[in-house]
C-alpha positions as CSV (number, residue, x, y, z in Angstrom):
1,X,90.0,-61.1,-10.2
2,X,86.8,-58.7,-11.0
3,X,86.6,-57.2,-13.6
4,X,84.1,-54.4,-13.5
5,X,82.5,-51.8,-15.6
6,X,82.2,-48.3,-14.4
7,X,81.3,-45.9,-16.8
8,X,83.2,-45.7,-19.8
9,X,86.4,-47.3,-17.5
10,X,87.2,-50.1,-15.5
11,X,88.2,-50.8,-12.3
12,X,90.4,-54.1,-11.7
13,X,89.8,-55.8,-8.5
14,X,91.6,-58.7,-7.1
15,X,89.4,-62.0,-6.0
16,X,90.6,-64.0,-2.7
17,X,92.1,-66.5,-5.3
18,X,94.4,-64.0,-7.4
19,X,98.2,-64.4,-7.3
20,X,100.1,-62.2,-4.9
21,X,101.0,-60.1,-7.9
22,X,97.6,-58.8,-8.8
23,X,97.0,-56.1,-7.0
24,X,93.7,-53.5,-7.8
25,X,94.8,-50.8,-10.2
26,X,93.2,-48.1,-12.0
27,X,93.2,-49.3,-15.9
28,X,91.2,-47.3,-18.6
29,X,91.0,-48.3,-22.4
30,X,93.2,-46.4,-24.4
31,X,90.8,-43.6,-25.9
32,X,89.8,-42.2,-22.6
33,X,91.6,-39.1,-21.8
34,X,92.5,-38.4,-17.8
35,X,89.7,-36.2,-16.5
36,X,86.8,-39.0,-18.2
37,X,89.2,-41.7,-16.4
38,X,89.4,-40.0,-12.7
39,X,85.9,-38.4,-12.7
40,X,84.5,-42.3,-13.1
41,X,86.7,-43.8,-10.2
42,X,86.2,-41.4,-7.3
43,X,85.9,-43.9,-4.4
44,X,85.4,-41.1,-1.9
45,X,82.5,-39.7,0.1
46,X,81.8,-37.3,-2.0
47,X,81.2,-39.9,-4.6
48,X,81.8,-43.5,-3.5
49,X,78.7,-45.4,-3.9
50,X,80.2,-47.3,-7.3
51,X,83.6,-48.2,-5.6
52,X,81.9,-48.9,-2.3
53,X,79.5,-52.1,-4.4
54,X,82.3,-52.9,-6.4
55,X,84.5,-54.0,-3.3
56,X,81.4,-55.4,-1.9
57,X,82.0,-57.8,-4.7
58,X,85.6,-58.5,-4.9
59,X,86.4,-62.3,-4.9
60,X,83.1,-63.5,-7.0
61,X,84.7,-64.6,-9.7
62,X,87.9,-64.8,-11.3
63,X,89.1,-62.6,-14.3
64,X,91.0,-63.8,-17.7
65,X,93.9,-61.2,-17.1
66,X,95.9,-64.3,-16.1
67,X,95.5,-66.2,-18.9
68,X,95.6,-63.4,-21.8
69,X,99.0,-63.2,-20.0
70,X,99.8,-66.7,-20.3
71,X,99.2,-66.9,-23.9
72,X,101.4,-63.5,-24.2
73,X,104.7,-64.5,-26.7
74,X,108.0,-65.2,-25.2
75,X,110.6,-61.8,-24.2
76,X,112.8,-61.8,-26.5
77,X,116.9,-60.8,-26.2
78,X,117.4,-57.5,-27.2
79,X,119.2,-57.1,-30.4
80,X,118.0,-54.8,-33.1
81,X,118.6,-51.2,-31.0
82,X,118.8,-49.2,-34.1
83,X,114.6,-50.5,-34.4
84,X,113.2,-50.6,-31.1
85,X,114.7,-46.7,-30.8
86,X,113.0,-45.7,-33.8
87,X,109.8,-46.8,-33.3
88,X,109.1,-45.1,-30.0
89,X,109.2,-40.8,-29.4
90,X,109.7,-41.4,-25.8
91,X,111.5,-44.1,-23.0
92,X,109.9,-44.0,-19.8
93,X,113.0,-45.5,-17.1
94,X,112.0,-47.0,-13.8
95,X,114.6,-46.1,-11.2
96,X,115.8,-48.6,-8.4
97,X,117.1,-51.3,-10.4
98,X,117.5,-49.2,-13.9
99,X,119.0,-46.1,-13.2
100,X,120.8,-46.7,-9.2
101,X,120.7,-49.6,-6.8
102,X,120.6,-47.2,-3.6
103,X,123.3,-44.8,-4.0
104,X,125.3,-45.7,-6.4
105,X,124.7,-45.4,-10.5
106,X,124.4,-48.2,-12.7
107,X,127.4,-48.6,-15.0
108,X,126.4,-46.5,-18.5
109,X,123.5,-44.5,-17.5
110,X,125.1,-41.7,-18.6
111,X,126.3,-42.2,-21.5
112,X,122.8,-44.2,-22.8
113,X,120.2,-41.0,-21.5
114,X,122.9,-38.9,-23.7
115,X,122.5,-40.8,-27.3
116,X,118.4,-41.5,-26.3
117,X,118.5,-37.2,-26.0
118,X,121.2,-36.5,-28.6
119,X,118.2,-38.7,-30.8
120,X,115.7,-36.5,-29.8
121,X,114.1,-38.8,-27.7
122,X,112.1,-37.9,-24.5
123,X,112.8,-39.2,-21.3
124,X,110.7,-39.9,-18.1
125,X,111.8,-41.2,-15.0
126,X,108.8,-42.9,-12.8
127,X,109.6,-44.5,-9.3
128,X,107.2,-45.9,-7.1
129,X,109.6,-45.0,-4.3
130,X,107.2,-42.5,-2.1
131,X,110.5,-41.1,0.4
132,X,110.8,-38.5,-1.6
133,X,109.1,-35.5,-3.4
134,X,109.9,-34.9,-7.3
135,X,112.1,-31.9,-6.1
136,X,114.1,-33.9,-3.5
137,X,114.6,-37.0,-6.6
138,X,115.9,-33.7,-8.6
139,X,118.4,-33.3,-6.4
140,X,119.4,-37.2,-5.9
141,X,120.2,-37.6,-9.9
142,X,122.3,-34.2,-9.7
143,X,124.5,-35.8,-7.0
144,X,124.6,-38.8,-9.0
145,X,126.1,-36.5,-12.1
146,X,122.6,-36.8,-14.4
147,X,120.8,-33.8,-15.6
148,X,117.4,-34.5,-15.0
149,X,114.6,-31.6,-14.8
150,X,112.1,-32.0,-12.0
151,X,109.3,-32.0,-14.7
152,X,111.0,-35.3,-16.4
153,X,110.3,-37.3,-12.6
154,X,107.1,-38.9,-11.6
155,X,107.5,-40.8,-8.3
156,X,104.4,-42.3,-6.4
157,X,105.0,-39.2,-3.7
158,X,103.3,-37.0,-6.5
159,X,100.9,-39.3,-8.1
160,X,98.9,-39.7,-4.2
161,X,98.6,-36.2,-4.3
162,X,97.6,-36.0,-8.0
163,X,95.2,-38.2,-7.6
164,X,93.5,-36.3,-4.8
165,X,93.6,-33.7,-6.6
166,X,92.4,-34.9,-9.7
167,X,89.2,-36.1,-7.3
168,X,88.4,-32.9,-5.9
169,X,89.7,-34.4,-2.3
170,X,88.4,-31.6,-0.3
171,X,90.5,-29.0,1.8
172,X,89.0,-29.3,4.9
173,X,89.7,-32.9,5.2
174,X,92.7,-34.3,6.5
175,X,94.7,-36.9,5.0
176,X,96.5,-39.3,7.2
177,X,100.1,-40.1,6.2
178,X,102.1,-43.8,7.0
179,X,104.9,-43.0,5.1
180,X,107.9,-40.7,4.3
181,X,108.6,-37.0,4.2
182,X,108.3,-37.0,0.2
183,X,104.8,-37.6,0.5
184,X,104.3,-34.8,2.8
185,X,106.2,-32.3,1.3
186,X,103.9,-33.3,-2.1
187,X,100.6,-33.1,-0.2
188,X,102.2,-30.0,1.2
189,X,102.4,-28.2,-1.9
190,X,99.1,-29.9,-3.5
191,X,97.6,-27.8,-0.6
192,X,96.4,-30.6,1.4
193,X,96.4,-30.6,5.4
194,X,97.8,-33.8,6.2
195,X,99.1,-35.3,10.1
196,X,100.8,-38.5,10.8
197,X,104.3,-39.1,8.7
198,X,107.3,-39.5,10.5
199,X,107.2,-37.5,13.7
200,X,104.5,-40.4,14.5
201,X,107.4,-42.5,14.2
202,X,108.0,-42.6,18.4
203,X,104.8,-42.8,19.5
204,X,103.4,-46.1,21.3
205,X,100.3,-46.5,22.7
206,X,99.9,-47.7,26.1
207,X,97.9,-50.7,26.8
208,X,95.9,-50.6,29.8
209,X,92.0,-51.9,30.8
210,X,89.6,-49.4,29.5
211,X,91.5,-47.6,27.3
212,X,90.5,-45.7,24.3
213,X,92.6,-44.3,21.2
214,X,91.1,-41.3,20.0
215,X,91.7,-40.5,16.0
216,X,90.9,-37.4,13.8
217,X,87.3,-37.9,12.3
218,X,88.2,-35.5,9.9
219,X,90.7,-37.5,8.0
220,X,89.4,-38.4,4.8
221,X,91.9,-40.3,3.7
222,X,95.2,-42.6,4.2
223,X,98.1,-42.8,2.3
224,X,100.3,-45.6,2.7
225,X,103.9,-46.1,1.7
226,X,106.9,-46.9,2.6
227,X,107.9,-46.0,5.8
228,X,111.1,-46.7,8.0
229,X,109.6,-45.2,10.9
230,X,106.7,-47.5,11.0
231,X,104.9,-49.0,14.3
232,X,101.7,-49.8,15.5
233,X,100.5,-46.8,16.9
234,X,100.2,-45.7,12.8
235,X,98.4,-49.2,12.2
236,X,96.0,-48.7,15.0
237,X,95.9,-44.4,13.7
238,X,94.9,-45.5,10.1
239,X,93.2,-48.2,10.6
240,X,90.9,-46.5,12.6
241,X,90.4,-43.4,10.4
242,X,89.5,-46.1,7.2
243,X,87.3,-48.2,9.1
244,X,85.3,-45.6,11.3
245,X,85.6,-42.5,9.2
246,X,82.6,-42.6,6.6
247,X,84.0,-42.6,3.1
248,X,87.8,-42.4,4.1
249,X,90.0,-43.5,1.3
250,X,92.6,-45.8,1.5
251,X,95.3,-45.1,-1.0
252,X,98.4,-46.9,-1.5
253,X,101.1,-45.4,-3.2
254,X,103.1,-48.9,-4.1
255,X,102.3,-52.7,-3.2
256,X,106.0,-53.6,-4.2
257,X,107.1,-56.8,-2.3
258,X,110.7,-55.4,-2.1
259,X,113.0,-52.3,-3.0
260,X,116.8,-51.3,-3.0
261,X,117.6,-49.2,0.2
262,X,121.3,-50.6,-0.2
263,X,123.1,-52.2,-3.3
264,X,124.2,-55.2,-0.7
265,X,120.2,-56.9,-1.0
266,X,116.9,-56.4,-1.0
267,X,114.8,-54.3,1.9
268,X,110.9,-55.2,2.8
269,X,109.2,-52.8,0.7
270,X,106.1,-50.4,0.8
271,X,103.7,-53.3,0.3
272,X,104.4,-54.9,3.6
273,X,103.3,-51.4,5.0
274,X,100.0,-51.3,3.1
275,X,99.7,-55.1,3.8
276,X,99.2,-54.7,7.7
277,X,96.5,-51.9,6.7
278,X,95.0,-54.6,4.5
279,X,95.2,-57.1,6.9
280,X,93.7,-54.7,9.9
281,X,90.9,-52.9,7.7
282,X,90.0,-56.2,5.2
283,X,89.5,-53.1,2.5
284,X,91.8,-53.5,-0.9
285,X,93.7,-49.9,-1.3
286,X,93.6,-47.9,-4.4
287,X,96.9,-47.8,-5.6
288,X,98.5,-45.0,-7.5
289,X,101.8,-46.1,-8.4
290,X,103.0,-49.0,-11.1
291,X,101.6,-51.1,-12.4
292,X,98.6,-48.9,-11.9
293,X,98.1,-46.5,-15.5
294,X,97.1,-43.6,-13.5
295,X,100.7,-42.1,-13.7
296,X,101.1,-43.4,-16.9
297,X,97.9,-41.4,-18.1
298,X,98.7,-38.3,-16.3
299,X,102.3,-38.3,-18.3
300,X,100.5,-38.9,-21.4
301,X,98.3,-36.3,-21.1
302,X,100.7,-33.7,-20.1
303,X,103.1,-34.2,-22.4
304,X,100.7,-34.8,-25.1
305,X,102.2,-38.5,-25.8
306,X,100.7,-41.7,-27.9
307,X,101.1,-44.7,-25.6
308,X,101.9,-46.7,-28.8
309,X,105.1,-44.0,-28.7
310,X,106.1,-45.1,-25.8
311,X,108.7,-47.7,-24.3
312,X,108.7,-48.7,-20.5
313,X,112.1,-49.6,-19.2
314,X,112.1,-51.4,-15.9
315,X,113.6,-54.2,-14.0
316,X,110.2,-55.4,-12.2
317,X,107.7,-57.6,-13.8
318,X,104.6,-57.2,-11.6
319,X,105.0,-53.3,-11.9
320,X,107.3,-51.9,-14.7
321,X,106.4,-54.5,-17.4
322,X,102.9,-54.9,-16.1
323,X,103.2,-51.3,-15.8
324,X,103.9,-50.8,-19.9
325,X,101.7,-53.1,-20.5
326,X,98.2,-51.5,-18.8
327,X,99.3,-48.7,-20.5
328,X,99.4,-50.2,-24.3
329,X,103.3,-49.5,-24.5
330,X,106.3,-51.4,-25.6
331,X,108.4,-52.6,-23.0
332,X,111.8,-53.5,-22.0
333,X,113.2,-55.7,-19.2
334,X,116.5,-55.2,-17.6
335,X,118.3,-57.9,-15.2
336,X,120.2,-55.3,-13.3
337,X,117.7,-55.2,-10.5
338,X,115.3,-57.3,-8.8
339,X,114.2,-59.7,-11.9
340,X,116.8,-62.4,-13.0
341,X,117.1,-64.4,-16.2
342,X,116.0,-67.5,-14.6
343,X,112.4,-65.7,-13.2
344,X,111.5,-64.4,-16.6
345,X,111.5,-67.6,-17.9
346,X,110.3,-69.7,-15.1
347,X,107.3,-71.5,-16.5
348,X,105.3,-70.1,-13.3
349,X,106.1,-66.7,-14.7
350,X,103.2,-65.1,-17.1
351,X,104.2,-61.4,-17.8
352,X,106.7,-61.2,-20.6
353,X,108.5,-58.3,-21.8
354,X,108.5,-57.3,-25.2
355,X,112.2,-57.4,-25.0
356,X,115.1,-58.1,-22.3
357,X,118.4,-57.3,-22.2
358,X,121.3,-57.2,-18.8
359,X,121.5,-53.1,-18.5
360,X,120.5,-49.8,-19.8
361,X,123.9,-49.2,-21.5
362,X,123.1,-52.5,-23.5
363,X,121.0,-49.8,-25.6
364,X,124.6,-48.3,-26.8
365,X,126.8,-51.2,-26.8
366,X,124.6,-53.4,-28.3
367,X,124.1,-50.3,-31.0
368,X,127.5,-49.7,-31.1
369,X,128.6,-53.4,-31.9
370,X,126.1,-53.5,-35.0
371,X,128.2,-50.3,-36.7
């Protein structure tokens, strides 16, 4: 992996030997506020020279992230609640896996987001599920019977279009969307013209001698995410606009390997999406979502929170923990999702938690057992 300076932040790039779990995210040291952070990492035409040489460079050489990791201490099993509550002003919860597996609600949710509150604690829900807009995952947690305020949810929908924002994208480029009506709608009310999404769903493109697939040259970017409508006619779209439109961004809003569409198994997730755009444009994306810190600086900064004050709950290693992590926070593995007892201590495993437990609710039973 590369590690490169740029300014006063750095930019993580992956080398051709980095494990499938490294993907390029945006980290910046702790004292660096948002603005200093974004205003360094513009990889766009209207300042892309720095992030143009850096990927020039990726796979030079490899980085120590992997074995800082290594030598990182062993999870251990949640037991002292009363301690790990105390020491942090605010829980950040993942979502698939944490707080629902597809529709249905994980046993206790309720009852363990009303003793973190009833504690004064803060609560933040981040997903890196892109289908939806933060008003449409407002809506989701009221049908599942949880009070949640639209200005509590970060999901990677909002973080593409924060980031554009945050870059100056300008508003008479176009951003091309492989993904799902969340992102749209967020774009939408960023104030962003944006084409593709899923009424690009039923096109195909007809393969005959001589022909030609024309794209907009004034897309200026791509965001990718999951997407159940996808096809090759949005390959061939995207990867035409990032290859042959100078300076286009490509921005992924997740690289996860899998997510929970059902409670029944795992689905494919967003990063096979952004892998065929890899694989088509050989260009790494920028990815907004976990584990990169650009949504967790943008909730620091708007709520005004220490990242030492923090604990990141998540059932993912490669994102939540890594997540928590980047960001300088504690953080708390549950096995109610993708990550099982027997991968977190698999000797091929290097990210460990600063804690693990089964569930959420293990935050009141375990506290309530210790009364």
């Amino acid at each position: 992996m590369l590690i490169t300076r740029v300014s006063n932040s750095f930019l993580f790039l992956p080398s051709a030997s980095s494990s499938p779990s490294c993907c390029k995210t945006l980290i910046s040291p702790l004292l660096l506020n948002k603005r200093r952070l974004l205003s360094s990492l513009r990889p766009s035409p209207f300042s892309s020279s720095v992030y143009s040489s850096v990927s020039r460079r990726l796979g030079r050489r490899k980085s120590s992230m992997a074995s800082d990791l290594a030598t990182r201490a062993s999870a251990q099993r949640l037991e002292n609640v009363d301690e790990l509550i105390d020491s942090v002003e605010t829980f950040i919860f993942d979502c698939d896996g944490v707080i629902w597996k597809g529709d249905s609600l994980i046993d206790g949710v309720p009852e363990t987001l009303d003793m973190l509150r009833s504690k004064g604690k803060r609560l933040v829900f981040v997903t890196n599920n892109s289908t939806k807009s933060r008003k449409q995952y407002g809506k989701k947690f009221e049908t599942l019977g949880l009070s949640v305020s639209e200005d509590e949810i970060f999901a990677s929908s909002f973080a593409a279009a924060a980031y554009l924002k945050s870059i100056d994208f300008p508003k008479d480029k176009k951003v091309y969307v492989i993904g799902e009506d969340g992102i749209l709608k967020e774009l939408e009310l960023a104030g962003f013209q944006y084409l593709g999404g899923p009424e690009d769903g039923d096109k195909k493109i007809e393969l005959k001698p001589g022909y030609l697939m024309e794209h907009d040259e004034s897309v200026g970017a791509v965001v990718v995410g999951f997407d159940r409508y996808f096809n090759y006619y949005k390959v061939q779209y995207g990867t035409l606009c990032i290859r042959e439109n100078p300076g286009c961004l490509f921005i992924a809003t997740n690289r996860d390997a899998v997510t929970h569409l059902t409670d029944a198994q795992e689905w494919a997730g967003g990063g096979s999406m952004v892998g065929a755009l890899h694989g088509s444009t050989q260009q790494e994306p920028l990815v907004v979502g976990k584990p990169s810190t650009f949504m967790m600086d943008y909730v620091s900064n708007k709520f005004g929170i220490l990242k030492s004050q923090i604990c990141m709950v998540g059932d993912r290693l490669d994102t939540d923990i890594l997540f928590g992590q980047n960001g300088g926070c504690k953080t708390l593995l549950v096995l109610s999702g993708v990550t099982s007892l027997q991968m977190l201590q698999s000797p091929e495993n290097s990210i460990q938690p600063d804690f693990y437990t089964s569930k959420v609710s293990d935050l009141v039973t375990l506290k309530a057992a210790t009364v």
